[in-house]
Short mmCIF file of C-alpha atoms and ligand atoms in Angstrom, two decimals:
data_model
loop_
_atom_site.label_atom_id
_atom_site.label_comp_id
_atom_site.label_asym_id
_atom_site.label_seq_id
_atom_site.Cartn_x
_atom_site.Cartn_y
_atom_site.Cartn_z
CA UNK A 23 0.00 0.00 0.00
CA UNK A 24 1.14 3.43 -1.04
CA UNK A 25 -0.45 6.49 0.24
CA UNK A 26 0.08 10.37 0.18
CA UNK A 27 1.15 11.83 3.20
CA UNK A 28 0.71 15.25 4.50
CA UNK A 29 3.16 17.49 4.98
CA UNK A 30 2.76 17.65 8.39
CA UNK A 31 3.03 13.68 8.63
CA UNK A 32 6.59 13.91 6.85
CA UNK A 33 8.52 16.64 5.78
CA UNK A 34 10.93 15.38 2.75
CA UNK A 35 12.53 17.75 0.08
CA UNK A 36 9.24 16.68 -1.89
CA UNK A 37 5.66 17.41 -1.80
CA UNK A 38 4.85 13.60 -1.66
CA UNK A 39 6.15 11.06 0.53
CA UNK A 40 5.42 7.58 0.88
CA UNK A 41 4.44 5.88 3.90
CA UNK A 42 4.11 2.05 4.59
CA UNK A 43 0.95 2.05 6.14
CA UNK A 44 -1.84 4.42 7.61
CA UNK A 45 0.75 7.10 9.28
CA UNK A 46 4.66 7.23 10.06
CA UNK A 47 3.86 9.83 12.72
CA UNK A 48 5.40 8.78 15.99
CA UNK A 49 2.25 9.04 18.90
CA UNK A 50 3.47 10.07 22.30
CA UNK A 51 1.33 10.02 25.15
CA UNK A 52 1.98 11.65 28.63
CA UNK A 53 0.82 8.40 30.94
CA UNK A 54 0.90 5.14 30.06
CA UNK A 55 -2.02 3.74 31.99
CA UNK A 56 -5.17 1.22 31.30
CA UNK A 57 -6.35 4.32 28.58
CA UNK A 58 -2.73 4.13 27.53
CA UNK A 59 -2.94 0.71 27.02
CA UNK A 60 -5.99 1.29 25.18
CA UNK A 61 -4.78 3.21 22.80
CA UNK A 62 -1.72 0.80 21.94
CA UNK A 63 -4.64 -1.62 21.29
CA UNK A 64 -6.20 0.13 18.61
CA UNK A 65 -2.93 1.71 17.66
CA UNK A 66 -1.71 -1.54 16.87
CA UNK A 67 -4.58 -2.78 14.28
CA UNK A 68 -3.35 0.29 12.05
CA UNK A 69 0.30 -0.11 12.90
CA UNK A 70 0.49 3.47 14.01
CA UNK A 71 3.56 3.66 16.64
CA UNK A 72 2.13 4.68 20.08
CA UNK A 73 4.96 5.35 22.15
CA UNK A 74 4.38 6.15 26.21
CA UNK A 75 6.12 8.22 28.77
CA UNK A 76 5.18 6.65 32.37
CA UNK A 77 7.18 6.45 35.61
CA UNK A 78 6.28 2.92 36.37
CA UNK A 79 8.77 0.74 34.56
CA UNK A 80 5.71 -2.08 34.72
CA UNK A 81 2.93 0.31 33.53
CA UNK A 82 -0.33 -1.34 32.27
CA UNK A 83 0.76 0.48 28.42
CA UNK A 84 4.13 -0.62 28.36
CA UNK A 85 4.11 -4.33 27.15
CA UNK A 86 1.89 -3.47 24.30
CA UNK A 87 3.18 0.12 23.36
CA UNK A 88 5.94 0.97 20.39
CA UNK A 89 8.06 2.26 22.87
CA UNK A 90 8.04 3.20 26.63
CA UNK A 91 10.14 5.91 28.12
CA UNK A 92 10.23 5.75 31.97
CA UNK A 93 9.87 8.74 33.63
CA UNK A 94 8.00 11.39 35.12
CA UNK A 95 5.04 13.13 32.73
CA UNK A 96 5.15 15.97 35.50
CA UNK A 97 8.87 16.30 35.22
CA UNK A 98 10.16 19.66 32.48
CA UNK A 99 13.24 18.05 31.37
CA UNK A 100 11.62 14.44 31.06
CA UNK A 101 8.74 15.55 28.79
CA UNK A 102 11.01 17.50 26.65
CA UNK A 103 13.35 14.61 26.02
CA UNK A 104 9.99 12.52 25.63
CA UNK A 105 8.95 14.91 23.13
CA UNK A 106 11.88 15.09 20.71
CA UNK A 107 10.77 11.27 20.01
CA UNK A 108 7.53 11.78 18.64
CA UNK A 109 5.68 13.68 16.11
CA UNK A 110 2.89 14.47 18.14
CA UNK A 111 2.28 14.63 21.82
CA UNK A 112 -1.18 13.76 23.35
CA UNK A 113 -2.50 12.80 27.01
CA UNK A 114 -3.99 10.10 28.47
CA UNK A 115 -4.13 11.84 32.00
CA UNK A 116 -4.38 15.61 32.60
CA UNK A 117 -2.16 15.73 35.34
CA UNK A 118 0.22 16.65 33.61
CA UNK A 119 3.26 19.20 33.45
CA UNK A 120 1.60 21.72 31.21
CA UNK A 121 4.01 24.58 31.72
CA UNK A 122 6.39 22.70 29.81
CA UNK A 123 3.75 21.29 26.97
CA UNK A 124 2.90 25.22 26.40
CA UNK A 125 6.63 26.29 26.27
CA UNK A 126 7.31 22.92 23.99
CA UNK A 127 4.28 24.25 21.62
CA UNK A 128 6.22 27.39 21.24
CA UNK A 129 9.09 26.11 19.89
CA UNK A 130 7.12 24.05 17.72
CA UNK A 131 6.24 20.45 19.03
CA UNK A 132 2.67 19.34 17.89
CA UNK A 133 0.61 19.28 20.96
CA UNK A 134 -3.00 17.73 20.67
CA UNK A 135 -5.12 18.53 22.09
CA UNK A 136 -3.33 22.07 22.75
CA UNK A 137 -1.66 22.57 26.20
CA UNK A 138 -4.44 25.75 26.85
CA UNK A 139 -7.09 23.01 26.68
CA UNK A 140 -4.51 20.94 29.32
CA UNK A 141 -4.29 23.75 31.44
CA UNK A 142 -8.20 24.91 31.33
CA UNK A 143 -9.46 21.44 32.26
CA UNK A 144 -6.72 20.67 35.04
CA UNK A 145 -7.72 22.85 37.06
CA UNK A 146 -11.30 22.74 37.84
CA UNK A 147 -12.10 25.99 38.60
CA UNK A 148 -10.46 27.24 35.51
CA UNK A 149 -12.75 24.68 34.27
CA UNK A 150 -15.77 26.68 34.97
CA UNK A 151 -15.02 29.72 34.55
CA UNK A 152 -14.11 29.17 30.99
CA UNK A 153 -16.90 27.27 29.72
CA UNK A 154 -19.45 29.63 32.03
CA UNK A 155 -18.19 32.12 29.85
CA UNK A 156 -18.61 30.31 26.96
CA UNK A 157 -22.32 30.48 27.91
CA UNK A 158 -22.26 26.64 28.88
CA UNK A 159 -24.86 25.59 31.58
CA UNK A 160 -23.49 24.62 34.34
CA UNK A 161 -24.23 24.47 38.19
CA UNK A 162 -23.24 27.62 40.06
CA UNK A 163 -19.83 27.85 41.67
CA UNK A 164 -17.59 30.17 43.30
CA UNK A 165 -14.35 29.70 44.52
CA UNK A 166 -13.22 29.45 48.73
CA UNK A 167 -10.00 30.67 50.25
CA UNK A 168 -11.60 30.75 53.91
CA UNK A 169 -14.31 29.37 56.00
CA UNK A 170 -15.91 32.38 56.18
CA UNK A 171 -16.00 31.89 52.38
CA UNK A 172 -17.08 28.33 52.65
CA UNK A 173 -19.97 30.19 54.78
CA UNK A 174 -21.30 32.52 52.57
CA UNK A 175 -20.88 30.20 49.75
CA UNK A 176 -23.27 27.85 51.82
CA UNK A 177 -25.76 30.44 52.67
CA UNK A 178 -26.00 31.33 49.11
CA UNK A 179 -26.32 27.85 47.21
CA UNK A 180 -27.69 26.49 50.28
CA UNK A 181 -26.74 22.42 51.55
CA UNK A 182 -26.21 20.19 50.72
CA UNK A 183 -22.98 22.28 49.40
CA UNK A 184 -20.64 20.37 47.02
CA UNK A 185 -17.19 21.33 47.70
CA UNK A 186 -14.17 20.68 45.36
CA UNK A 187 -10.39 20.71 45.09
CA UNK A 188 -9.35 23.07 41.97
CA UNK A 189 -6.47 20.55 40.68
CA UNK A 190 -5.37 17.26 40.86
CA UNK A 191 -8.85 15.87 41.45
CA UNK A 192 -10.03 12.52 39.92
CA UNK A 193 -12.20 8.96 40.39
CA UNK A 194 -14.47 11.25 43.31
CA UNK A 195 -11.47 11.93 45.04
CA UNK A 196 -11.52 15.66 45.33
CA UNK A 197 -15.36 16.24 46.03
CA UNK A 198 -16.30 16.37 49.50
CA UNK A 199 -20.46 17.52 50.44
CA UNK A 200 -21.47 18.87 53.81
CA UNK A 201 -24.93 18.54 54.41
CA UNK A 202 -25.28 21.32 56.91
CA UNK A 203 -22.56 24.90 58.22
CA UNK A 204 -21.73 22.69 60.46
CA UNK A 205 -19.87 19.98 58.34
CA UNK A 206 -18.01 22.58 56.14
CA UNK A 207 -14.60 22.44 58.25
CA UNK A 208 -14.73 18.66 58.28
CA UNK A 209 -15.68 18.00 54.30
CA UNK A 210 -12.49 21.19 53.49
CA UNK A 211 -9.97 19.07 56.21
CA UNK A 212 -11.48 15.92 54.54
CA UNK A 213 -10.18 17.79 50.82
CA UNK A 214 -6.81 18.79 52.31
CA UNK A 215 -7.51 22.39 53.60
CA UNK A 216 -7.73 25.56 52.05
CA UNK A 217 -4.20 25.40 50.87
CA UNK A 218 -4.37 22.44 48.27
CA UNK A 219 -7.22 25.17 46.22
CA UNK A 220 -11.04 24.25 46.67
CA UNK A 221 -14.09 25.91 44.93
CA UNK A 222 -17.98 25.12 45.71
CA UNK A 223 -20.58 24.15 43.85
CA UNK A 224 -24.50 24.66 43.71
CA UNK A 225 -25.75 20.71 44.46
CA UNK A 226 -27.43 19.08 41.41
CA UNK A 227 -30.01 17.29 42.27
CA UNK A 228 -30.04 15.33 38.84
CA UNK A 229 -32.22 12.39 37.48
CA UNK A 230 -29.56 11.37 35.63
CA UNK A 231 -25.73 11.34 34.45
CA UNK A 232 -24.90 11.15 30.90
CA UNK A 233 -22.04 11.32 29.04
CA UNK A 234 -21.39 12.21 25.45
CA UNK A 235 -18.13 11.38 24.07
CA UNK A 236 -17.11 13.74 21.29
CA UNK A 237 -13.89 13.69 18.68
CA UNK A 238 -12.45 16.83 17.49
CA UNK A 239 -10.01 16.38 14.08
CA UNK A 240 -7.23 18.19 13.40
CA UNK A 241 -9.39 20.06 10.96
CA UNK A 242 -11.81 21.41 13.85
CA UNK A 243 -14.27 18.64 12.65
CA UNK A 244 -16.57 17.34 15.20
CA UNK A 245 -18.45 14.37 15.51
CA UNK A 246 -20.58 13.04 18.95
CA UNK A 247 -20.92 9.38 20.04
CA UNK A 248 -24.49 8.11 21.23
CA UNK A 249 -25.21 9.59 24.50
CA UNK A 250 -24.62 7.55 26.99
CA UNK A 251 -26.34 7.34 30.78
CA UNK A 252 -24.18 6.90 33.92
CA UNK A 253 -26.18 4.37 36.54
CA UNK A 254 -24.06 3.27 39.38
CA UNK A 255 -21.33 2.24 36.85
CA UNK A 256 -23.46 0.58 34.10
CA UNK A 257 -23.96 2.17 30.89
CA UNK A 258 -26.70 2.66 28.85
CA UNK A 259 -28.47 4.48 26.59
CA UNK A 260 -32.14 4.55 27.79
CA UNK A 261 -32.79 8.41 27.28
CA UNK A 262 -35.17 10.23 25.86
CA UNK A 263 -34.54 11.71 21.89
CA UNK A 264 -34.89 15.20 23.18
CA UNK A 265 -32.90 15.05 26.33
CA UNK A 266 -30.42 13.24 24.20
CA UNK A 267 -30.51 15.87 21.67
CA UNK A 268 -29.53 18.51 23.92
CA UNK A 269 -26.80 16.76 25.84
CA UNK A 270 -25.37 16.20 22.67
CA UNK A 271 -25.74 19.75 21.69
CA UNK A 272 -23.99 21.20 25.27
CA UNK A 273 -21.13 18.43 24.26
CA UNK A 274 -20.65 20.00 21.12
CA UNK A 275 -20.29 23.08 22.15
CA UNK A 276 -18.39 22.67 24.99
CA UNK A 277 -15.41 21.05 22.60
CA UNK A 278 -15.90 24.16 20.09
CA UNK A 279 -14.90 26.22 22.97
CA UNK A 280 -11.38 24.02 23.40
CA UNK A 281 -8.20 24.29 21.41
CA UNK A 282 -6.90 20.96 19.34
CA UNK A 283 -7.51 17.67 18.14
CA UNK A 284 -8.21 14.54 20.08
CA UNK A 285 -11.44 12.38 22.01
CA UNK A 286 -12.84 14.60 24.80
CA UNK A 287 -15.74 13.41 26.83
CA UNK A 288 -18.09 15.49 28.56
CA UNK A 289 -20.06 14.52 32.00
CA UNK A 290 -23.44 16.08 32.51
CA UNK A 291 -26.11 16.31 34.45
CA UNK A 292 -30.21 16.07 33.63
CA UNK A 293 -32.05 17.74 36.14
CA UNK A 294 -35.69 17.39 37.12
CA UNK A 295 -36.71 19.68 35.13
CA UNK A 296 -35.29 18.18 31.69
CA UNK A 297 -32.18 21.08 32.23
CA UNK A 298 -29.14 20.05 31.08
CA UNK A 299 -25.88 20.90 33.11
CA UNK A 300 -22.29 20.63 32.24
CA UNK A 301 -20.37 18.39 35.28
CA UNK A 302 -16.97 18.37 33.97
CA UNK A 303 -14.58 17.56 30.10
CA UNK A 304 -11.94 15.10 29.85
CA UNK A 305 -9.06 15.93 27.46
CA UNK A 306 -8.60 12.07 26.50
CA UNK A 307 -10.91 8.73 26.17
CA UNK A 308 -13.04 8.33 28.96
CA UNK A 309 -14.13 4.86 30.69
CA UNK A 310 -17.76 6.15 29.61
CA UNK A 311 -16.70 5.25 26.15
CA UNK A 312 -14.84 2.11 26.72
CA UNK A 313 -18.54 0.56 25.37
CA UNK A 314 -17.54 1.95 21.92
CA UNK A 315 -15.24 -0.88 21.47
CA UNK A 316 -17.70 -3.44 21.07
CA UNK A 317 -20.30 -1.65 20.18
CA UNK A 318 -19.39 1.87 17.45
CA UNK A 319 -18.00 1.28 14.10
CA UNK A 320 -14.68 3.30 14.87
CA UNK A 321 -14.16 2.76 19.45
CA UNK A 322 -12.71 6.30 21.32
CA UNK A 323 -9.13 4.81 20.85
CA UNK A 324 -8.84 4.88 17.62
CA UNK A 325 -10.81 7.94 17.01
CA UNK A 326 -8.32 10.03 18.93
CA UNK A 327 -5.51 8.43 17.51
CA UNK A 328 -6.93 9.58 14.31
CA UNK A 329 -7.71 12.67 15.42
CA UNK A 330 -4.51 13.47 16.76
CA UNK A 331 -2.59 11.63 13.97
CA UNK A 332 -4.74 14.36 11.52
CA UNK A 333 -6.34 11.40 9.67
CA UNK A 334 -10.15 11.66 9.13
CA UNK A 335 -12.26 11.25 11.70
CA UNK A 336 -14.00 7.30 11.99
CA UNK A 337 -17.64 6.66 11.97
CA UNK A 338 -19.05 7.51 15.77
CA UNK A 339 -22.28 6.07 15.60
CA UNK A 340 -23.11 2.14 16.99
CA UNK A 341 -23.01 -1.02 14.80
CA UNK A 342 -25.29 -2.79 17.11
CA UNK A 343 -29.18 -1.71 18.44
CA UNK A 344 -27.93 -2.26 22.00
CA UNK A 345 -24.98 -1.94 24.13
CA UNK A 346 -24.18 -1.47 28.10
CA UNK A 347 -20.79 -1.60 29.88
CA UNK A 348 -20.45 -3.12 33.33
CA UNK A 349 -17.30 -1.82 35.22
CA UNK A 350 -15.60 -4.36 37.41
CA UNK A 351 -14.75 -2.65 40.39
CA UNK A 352 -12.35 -4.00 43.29
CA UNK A 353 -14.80 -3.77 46.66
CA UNK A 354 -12.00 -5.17 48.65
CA UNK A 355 -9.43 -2.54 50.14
CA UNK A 356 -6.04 -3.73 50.27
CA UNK A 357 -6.75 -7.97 49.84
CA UNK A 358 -6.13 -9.08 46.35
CA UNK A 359 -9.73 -10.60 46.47
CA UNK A 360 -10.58 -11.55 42.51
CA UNK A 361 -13.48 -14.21 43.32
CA UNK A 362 -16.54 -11.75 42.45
CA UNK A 363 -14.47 -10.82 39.54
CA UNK A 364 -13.75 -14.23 38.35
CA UNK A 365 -17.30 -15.04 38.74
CA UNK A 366 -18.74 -12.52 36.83
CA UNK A 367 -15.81 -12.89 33.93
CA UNK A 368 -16.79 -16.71 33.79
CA UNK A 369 -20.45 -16.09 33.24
CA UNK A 370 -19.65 -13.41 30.63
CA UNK A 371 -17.63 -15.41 28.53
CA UNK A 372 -20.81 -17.48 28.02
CA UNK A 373 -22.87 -14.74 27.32
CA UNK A 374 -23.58 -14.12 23.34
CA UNK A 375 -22.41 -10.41 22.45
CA UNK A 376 -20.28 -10.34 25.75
CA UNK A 377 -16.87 -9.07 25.79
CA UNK A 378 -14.28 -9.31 28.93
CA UNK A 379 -11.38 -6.32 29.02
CA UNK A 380 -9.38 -6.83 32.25
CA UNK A 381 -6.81 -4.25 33.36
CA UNK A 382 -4.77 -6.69 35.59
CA UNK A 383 -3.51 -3.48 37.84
CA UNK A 384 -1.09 -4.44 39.73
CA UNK A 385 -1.93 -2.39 42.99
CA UNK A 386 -5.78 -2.58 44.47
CA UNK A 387 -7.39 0.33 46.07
CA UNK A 388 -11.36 0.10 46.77
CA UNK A 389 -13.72 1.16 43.71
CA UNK A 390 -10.61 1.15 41.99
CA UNK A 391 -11.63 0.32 38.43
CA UNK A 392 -10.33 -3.55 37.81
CA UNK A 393 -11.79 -4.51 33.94
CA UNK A 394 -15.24 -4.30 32.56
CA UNK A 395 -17.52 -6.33 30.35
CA UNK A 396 -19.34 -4.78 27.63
CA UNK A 397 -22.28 -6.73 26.33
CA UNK A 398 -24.20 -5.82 22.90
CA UNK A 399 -27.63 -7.26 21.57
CA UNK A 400 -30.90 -6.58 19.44
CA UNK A 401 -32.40 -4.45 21.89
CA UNK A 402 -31.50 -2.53 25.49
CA UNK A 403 -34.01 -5.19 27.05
CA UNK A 404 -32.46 -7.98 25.78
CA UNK A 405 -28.40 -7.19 27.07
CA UNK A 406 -30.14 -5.88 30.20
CA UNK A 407 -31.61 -8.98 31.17
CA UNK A 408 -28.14 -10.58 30.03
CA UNK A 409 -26.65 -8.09 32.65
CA UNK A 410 -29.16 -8.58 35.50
CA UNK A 411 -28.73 -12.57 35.54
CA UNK A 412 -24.84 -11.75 35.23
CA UNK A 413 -24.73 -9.83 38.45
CA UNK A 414 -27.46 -12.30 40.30
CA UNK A 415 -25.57 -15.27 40.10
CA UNK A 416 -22.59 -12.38 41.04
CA UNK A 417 -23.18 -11.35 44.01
CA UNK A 418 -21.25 -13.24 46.36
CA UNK A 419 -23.36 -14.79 49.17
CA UNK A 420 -21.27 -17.83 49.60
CA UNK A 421 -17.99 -15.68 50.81
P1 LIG B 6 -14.15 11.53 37.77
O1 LIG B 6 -13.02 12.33 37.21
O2 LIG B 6 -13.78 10.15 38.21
O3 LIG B 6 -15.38 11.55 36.92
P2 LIG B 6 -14.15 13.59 39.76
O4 LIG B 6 -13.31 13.29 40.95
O5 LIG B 6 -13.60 14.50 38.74
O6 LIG B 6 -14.63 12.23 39.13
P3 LIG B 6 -16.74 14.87 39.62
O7 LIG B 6 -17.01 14.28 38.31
O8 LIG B 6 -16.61 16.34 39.70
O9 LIG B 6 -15.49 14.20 40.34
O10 LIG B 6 -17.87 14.40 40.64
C1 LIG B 6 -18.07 13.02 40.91
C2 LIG B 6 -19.54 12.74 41.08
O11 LIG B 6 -20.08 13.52 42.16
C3 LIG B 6 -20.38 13.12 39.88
O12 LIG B 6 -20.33 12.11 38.89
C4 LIG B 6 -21.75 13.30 40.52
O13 LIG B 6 -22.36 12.05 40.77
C5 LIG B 6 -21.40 13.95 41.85
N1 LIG B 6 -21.42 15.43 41.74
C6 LIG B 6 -20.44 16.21 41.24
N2 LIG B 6 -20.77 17.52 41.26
C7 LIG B 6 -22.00 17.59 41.81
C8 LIG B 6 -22.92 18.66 42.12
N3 LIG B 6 -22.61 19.93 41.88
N4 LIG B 6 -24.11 18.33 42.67
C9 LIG B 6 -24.43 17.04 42.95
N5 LIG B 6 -23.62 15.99 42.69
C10 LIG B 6 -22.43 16.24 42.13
MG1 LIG B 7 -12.92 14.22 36.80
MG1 LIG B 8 -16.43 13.17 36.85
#
């Protein structure tokens, strides 16, 4: 196979170069986690090179990527040398050194999405601020340096009060809600104090989560996956055509407001009254579109490797009627404790349209996200009841 490439792909003396295969362009990506392995798995049906830059030397990416630097993806000097090995640089984490992506996009490095979108969605304050401008709807906030602050904040939004930490904040981590004036010092000691940055929020009181996953290509295209809903860690996508219409339409324009190429997804809430508000944007693949591998033409993976890559965008939509994702979740703190899991992956593998993705992470931490099984069918009914007799049999009453 002989293709055209871009410009941008290769730069030779001549217009025209030829690549063997779909792209030459060296992928780097800042983390090489369970996404990062992800994204080696789809890279590697296209042969496009996916290299990783990770600290751990064991890192759930590393067996499976083109390459795997060890090393810090908060460290200047580390991403720099990461970045002189790739063609572009992407993210499968947003904690990550962005000082040093915005100074590396000055002297030229291809950074997608752009470090500004990095460094808007890091911090979640930022976060809000730039899409309420953007004239996204989102709950009210307001940011707390004091408990006086955390006071006023309460008597204005009124409790329960959500309370956040600005950065670093992921997998529920950095939320904390007080109920009540009184539990405001405990929830901000319970986020680190005032120091580590917290902001509040109005509470939600939703109906519903959804999330839309949506790819932006390198030529500002955009395209939405199917909405999906959010229930206790079970996907589907039992929502209404107008509710799903609009969620789809805040996702869209809540990309169009961010810089650069790549999958972002957006969580949002449905509140009684059929409102839809924004909850928070990933810069990267999301586990609320880990269904799409089973169950869309073209999964998040490989749609932000394309993105990012500048290929054209794949087709978003689903190949099946039906789909819903089950995340396998490790209940047991500390003790290495697989037997629900096990049970639950043996009766999948029987199930027809079921499909078993285990992380195999090495170090357990409760609700810490272990595999999940994806199961597609003729209709939401049908892989529902498949789901409902997989968890019966699941839960484990005999321990
Ligand atoms: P992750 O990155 O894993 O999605 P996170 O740590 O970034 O989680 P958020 O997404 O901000 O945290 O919040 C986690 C959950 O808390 C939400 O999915 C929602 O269920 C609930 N939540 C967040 N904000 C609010 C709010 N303002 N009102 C009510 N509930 C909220
Ligand atoms: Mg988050
Ligand atoms: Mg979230």
């Amino acid at each position: 196979l002989t293709c055209q490439a871009s410009r941008e792909v290769i730069s030779t003396s001549k217009d025209v170069a030829l690549v063997h295969g779909v792209s030459e362009m060296i992928v780097g990506v800042l983390g090489g986690g369970q996404l990062g392995r992800m994204l080696c798995q789809a890279a590697s049906k296209m042969t496009i090179k996916v290299m990783v830059l990770d600290p751990l030397e064991n890192c759930r990416a590393s067996a499976l990527s083109y390459d795997h630097m060890v090393g810090s993806f908060d460290d200047s000097a580390t991403v720099e040398e990461f970045a002189k090995r790739c063609g572009v640089l992407t993210v499968e984490i947003e904690h990550v050194d962005v000082v040093t992506m915005e100074k590396l996009e000055q002297q030229g490095v291809n950074c997608q999405p752009k470090a500004s979108t990095i460094r808007i969605i890091q911090d979640k304050y930022l976060q809000k601020v730039h899409f309420s401008q953007h004239n996204i709807p989102l709950p009210e906030f307001m940011q707390i340096n004091d408990l006086e602050g955390a006071k006023r904040a309460g008597e204005l939004f009124g409790y329960p009060l959500m309370i956040k930490s600005t950065s670093l904040a992921y997998d529920g981590r950095g939320i904390a809600a007080a109920k009540s004036e009184e539990e405001l010092s405990s929830a901000v000691d319970a986020l680190g104090g005032f120091d580590r940055g917290l902001y509040v929020e109005k509470w939600a009181s939703f109906v519903k989560e959804l999330a839309v996953i949506v790819a932006r290509g390198r030529d500002i295209s955009i395209l939405c996956y199917p909405v999906v809903e959010i229930v206790h860690s079970q996907g589907t996508a039992n929502v209404k055509w107008k509710i799903r219409e609009c969620a789809t339409e805040v996702a869209y324009k809540a990309v169009s407001s961010l810089q650069g190429a790549g999958v972002f997804a957006v969580e949002l809430f449905v509140t009684r009254d059929g409102q839809i508000l924004l909850n928070e944007v990933a810069p990267r693949p999301h586990n609320s579109g880990h269904h799409t591998i089973g169950s869309c033409y073209t999964s998040q993976f490989e749609q932000h490797l394309r993105a990012v890559v500048g290929l054209p965008l794949g087709d978003p939509s689903m190949n099946t009627p039906a789909a819903v994702k089950y995340n396998i979740l490790d209940e047991d703190e500390g003790e290495h404790d697989f037997r629900l899991a096990h049970q639950l992956i043996g009766r999948a593998l029987t199930i027809p349209g079921a499909n078993v993705h285990w992380y195999d992470k090495p170090d357990m931490r409760k609700q810490r996200k272990m595999g999940h099984i994806t199961i597609v069918g003729p209709s939401l009914g049908n892989v529902e009841r498949y789901l409902a007799n997989m968890l019966k049999e699941g839960s484990l009453d005999d321990k």
